[in-house]
CSV table of C-alpha atoms in Angstrom, one decimal:
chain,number,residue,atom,x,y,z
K,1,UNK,CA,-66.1,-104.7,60.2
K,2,UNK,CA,-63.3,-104.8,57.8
K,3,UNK,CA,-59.8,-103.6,58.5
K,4,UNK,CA,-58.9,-100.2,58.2
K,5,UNK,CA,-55.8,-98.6,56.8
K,6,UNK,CA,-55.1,-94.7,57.5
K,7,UNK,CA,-52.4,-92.6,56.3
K,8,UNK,CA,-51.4,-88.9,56.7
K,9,UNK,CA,-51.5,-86.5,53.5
K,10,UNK,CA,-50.7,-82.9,53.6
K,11,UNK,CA,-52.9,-80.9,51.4
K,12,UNK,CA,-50.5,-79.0,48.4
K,13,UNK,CA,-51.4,-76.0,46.9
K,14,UNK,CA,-51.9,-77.9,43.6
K,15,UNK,CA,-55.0,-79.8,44.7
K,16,UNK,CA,-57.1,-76.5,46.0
K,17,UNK,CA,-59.0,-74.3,44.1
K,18,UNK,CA,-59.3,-70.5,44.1
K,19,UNK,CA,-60.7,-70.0,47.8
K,20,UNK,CA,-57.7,-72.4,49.2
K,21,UNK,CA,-60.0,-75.7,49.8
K,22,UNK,CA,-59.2,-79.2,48.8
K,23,UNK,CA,-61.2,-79.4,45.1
K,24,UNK,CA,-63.8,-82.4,45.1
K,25,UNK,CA,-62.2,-84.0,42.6
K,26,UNK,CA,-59.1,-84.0,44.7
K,27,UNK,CA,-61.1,-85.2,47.3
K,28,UNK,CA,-61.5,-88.7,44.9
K,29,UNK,CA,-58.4,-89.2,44.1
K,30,UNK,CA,-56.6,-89.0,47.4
K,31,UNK,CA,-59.2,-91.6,48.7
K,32,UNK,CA,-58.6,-93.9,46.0
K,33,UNK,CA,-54.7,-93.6,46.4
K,34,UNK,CA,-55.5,-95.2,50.2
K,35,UNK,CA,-57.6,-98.1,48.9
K,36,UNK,CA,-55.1,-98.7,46.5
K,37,UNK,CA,-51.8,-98.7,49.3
K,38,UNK,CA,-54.0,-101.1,51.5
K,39,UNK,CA,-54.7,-103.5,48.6
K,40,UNK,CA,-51.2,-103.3,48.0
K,41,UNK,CA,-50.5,-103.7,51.8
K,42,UNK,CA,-52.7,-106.7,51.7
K,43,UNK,CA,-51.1,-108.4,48.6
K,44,UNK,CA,-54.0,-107.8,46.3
K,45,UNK,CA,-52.9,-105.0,44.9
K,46,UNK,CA,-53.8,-104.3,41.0
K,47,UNK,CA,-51.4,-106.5,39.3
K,48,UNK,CA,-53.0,-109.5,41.4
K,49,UNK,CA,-56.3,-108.8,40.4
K,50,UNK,CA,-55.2,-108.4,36.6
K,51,UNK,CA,-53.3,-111.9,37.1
K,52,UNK,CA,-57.1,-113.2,38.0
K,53,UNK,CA,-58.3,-111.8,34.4
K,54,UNK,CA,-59.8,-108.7,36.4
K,55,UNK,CA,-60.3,-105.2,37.3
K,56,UNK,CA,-62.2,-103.3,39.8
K,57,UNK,CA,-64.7,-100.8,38.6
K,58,UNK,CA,-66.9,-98.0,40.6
K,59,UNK,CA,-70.4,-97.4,40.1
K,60,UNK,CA,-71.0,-94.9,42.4
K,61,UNK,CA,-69.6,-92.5,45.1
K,62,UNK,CA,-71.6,-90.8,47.9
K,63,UNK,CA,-69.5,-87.9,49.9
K,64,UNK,CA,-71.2,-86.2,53.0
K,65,UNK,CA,-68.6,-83.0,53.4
K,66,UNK,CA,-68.8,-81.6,56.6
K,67,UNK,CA,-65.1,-79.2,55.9
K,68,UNK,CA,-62.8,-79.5,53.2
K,69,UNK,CA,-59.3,-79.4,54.3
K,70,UNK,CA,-56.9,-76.6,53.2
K,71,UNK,CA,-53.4,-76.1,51.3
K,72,UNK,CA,-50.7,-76.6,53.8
K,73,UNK,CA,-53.3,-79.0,56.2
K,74,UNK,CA,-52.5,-82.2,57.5
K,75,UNK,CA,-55.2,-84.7,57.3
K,76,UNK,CA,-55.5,-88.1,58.1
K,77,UNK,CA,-56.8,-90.5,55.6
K,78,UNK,CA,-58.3,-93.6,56.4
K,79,UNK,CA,-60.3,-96.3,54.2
K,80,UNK,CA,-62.3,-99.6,55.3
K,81,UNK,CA,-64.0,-102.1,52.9
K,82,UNK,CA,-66.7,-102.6,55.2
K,83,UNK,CA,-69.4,-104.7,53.2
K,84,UNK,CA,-69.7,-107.1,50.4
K,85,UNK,CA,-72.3,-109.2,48.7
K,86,UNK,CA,-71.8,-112.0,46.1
K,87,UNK,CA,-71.6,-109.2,43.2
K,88,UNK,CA,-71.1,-105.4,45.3
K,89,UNK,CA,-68.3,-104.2,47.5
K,90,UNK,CA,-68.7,-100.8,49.8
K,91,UNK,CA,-65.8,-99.6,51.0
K,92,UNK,CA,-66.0,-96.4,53.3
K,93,UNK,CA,-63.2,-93.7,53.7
K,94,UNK,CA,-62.7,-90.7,55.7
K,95,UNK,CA,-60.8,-87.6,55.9
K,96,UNK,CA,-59.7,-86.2,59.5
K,97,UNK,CA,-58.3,-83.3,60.6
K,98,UNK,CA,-55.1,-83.5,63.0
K,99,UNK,CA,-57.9,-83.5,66.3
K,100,UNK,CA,-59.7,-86.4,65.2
K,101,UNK,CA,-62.8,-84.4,63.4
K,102,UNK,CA,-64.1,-85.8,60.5
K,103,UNK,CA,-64.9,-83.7,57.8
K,104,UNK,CA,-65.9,-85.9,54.4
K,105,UNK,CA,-67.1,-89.5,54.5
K,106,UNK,CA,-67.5,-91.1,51.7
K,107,UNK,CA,-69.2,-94.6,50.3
K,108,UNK,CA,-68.1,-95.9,47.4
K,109,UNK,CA,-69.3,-99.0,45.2
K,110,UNK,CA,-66.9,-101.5,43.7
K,111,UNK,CA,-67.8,-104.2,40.8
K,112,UNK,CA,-65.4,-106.5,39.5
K,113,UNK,CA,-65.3,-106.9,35.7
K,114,UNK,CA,-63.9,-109.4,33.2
K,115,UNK,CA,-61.1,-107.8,31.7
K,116,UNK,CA,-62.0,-109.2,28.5
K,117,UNK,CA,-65.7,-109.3,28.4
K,118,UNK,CA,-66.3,-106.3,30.2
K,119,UNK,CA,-69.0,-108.2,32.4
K,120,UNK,CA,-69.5,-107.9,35.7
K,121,UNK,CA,-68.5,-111.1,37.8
K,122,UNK,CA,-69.2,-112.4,41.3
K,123,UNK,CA,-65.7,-111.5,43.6
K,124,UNK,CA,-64.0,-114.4,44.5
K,125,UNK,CA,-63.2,-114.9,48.0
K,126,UNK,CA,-59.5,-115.4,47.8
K,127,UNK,CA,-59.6,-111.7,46.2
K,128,UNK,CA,-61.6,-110.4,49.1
K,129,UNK,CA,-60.6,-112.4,52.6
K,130,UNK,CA,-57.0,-110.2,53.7
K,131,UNK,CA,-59.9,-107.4,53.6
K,132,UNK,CA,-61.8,-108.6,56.6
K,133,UNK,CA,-65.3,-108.0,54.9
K,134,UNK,CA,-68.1,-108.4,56.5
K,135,UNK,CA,-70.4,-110.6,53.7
K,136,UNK,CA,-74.2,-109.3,53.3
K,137,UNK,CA,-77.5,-110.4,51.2
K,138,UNK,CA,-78.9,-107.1,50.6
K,139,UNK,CA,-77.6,-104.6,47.8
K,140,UNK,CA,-77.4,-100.5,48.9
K,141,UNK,CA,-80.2,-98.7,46.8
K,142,UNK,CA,-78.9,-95.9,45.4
K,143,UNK,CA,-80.9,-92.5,45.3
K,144,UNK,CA,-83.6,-92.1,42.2
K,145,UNK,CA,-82.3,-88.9,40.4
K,146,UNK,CA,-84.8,-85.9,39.3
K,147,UNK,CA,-85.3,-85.4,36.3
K,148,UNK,CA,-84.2,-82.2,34.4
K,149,UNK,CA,-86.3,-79.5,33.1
K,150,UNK,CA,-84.6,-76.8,31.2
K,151,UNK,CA,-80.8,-77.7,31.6
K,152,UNK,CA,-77.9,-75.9,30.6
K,153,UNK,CA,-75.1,-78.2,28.6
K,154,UNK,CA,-71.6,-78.1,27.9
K,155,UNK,CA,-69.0,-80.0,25.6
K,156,UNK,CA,-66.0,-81.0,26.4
K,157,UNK,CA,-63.2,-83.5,24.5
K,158,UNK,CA,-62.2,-86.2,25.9
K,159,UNK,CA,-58.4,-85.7,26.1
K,160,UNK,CA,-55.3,-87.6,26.3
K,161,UNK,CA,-54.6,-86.4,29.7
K,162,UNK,CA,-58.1,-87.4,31.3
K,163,UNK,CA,-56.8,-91.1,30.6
K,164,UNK,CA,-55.6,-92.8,33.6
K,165,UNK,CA,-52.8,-95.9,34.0
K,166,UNK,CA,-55.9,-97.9,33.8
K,167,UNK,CA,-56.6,-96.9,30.4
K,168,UNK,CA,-60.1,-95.2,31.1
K,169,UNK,CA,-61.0,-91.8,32.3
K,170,UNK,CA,-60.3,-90.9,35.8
K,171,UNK,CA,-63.5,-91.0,38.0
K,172,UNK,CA,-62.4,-87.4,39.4
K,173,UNK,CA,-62.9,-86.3,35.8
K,174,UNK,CA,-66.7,-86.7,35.7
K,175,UNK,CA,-66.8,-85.2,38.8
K,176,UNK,CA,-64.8,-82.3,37.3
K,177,UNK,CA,-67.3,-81.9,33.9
K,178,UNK,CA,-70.3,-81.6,36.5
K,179,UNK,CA,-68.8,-78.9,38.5
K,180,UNK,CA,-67.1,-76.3,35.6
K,181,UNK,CA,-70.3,-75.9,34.0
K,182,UNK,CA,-71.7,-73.9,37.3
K,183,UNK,CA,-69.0,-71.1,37.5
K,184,UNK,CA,-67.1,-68.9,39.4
K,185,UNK,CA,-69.9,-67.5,41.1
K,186,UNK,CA,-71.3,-70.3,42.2
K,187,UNK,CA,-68.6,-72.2,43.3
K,188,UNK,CA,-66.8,-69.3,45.2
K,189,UNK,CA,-70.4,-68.3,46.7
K,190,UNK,CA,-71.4,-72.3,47.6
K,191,UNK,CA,-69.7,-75.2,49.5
K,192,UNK,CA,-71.1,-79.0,48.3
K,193,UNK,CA,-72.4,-80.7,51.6
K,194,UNK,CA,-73.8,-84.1,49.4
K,195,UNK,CA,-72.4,-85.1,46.3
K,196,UNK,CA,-73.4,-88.7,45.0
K,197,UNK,CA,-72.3,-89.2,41.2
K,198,UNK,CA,-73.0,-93.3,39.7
K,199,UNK,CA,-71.0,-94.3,36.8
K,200,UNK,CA,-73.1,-95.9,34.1
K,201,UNK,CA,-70.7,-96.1,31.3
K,202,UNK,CA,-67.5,-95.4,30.7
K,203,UNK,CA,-66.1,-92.8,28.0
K,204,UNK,CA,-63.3,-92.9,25.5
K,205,UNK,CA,-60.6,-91.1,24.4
K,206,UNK,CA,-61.5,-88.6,21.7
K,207,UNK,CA,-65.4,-88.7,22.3
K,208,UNK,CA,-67.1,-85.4,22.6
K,209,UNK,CA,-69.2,-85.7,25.9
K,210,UNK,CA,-71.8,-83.4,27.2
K,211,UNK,CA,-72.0,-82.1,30.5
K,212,UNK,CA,-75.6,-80.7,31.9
K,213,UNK,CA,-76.4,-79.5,34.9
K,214,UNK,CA,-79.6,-77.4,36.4
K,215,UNK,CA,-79.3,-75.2,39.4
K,216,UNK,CA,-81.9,-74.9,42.2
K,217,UNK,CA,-83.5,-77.7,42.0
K,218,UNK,CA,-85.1,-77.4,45.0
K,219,UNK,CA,-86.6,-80.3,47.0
K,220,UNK,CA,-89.4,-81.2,49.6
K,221,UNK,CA,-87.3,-79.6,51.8
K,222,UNK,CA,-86.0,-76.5,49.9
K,223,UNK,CA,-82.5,-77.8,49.6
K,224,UNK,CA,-79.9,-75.6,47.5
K,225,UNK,CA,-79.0,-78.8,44.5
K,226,UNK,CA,-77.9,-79.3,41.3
K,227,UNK,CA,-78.5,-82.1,39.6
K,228,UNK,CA,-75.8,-83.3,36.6
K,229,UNK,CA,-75.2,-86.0,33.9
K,230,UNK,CA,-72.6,-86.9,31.4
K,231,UNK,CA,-74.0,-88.1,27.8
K,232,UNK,CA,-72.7,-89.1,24.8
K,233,UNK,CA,-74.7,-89.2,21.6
K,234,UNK,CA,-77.6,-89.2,23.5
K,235,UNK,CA,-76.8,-92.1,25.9
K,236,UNK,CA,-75.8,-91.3,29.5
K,237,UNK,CA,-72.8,-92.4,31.3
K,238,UNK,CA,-73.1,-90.5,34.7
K,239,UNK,CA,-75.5,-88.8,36.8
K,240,UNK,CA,-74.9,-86.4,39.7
K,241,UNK,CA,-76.4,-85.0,42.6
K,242,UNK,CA,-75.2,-82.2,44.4
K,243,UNK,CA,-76.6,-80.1,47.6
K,244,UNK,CA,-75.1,-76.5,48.6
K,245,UNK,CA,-74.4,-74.4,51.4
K,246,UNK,CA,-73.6,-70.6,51.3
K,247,UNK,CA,-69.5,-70.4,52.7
């Protein structure tokens, strides 16, 4: 078990959407502000890793929502970087209300890439040890995504303000493109229970991407999904996967 940092947030009106709930996208970005104040905690916070010629990349997020807090809720927020292998890193976070319930749990996957290259490269242990990391052989499969059959698409610019500090489109973004594209009655009708999203490529400032999405894709089980993915002149750069439950 790694160790685990936790801090308190209070949910502002800002990060909801129309029916008062934390937005997903929110959701990401608060949980990335807590890895990034334990790394700092820690003393490998960004500017350390840069010093080693690096940056950390994710390829994929898997959120199980069991409640999404509300505006004016106090949640605690708590983050673990439970597991890594010579090349992956999973680090885990949660969201808990005041009484200790948990209502999303997430898994995320880290790479570490050559700043200059833009390779992946094994993580060093110096970079990794103040995490406590528990060291594995075996890489997490992620899921095998349907395929579509009649999608609806949307485009979208990528604009100046979708550009983070790290000078690449904010994960919460893509996660943004996948969900406009199902509208207002859908989203004020359903709650996400599953998201996963995997980042294949990254996209540029001033690219016109494509967003599609399919409703209803329905599985052995009958589960309410949507399946998404971000492309750019025909290649992708991120798929999605999302199941629903009527509010």
């Amino acid at each position: 078990m790694g160790k685990r940092y936790t801090h308190a947030h209070t949910i502002k009106f800002y990060e909801c959407d129309t029916t008062g709930e934390l937005t997903l996208p929110m959701v990401l970005n608060i949980v990335i502000q807590a890895s990034e104040a334990q790394s700092e905690q820690l003393g490998r916070a960004e500017d350390y890793v840069h010093r080693l010629g690096y940056g950390w990349v994710i390829t994929e997020h898997e959120l199980t929502v069991t409640e999404l807090p509300r505006v004016n809720q106090t949640i605690n927020v708590s983050t673990e970087a439970r597991y890594h292998n010579k090349y992956f890193c999973y680090r885990h976070f949660w969201l808990h209300d005041e009484s200790g319930n948990e209502l999303v749990h997430i898994i995320s996957t880290f790479v570490l890439m050559d700043m200059i290259s833009r390779k992946m490269v094994s993580v060093p242990s110096e970079l990794i040890e103040p995490f406590a990391s528990e060291k594995i052989s075996k890489i997490r499969r992620g899921m095998r995504f349907p395929t579509f059959s009649q999608p609806d698409e949307q485009a979208y610019k990528v604009r100046y303000l979708d550009i983070d500090s790290n000078q690449h489109v904010n994960n919460s973004k893509y996660l943004d493109w996948m969900l406009d594209g199902l509208g207002w009655d859908w989203l004020t009708q359903y709650r996400a229970s599953k998201i996963i999203i995997r980042f294949v490529k990254e996209v540029g400032y001033g690219q016109m991407i494509t967003s599609r999405w399919e409703k209803d894709v329905a599985d052995s089980e009958h589960v309410t999904a949507s399946l998404h993915q971000i492309t750019y002149e025909n290649d992708t750069f991120a798929d999605g996967y999302i199941e629903w439950s009527k509010r």
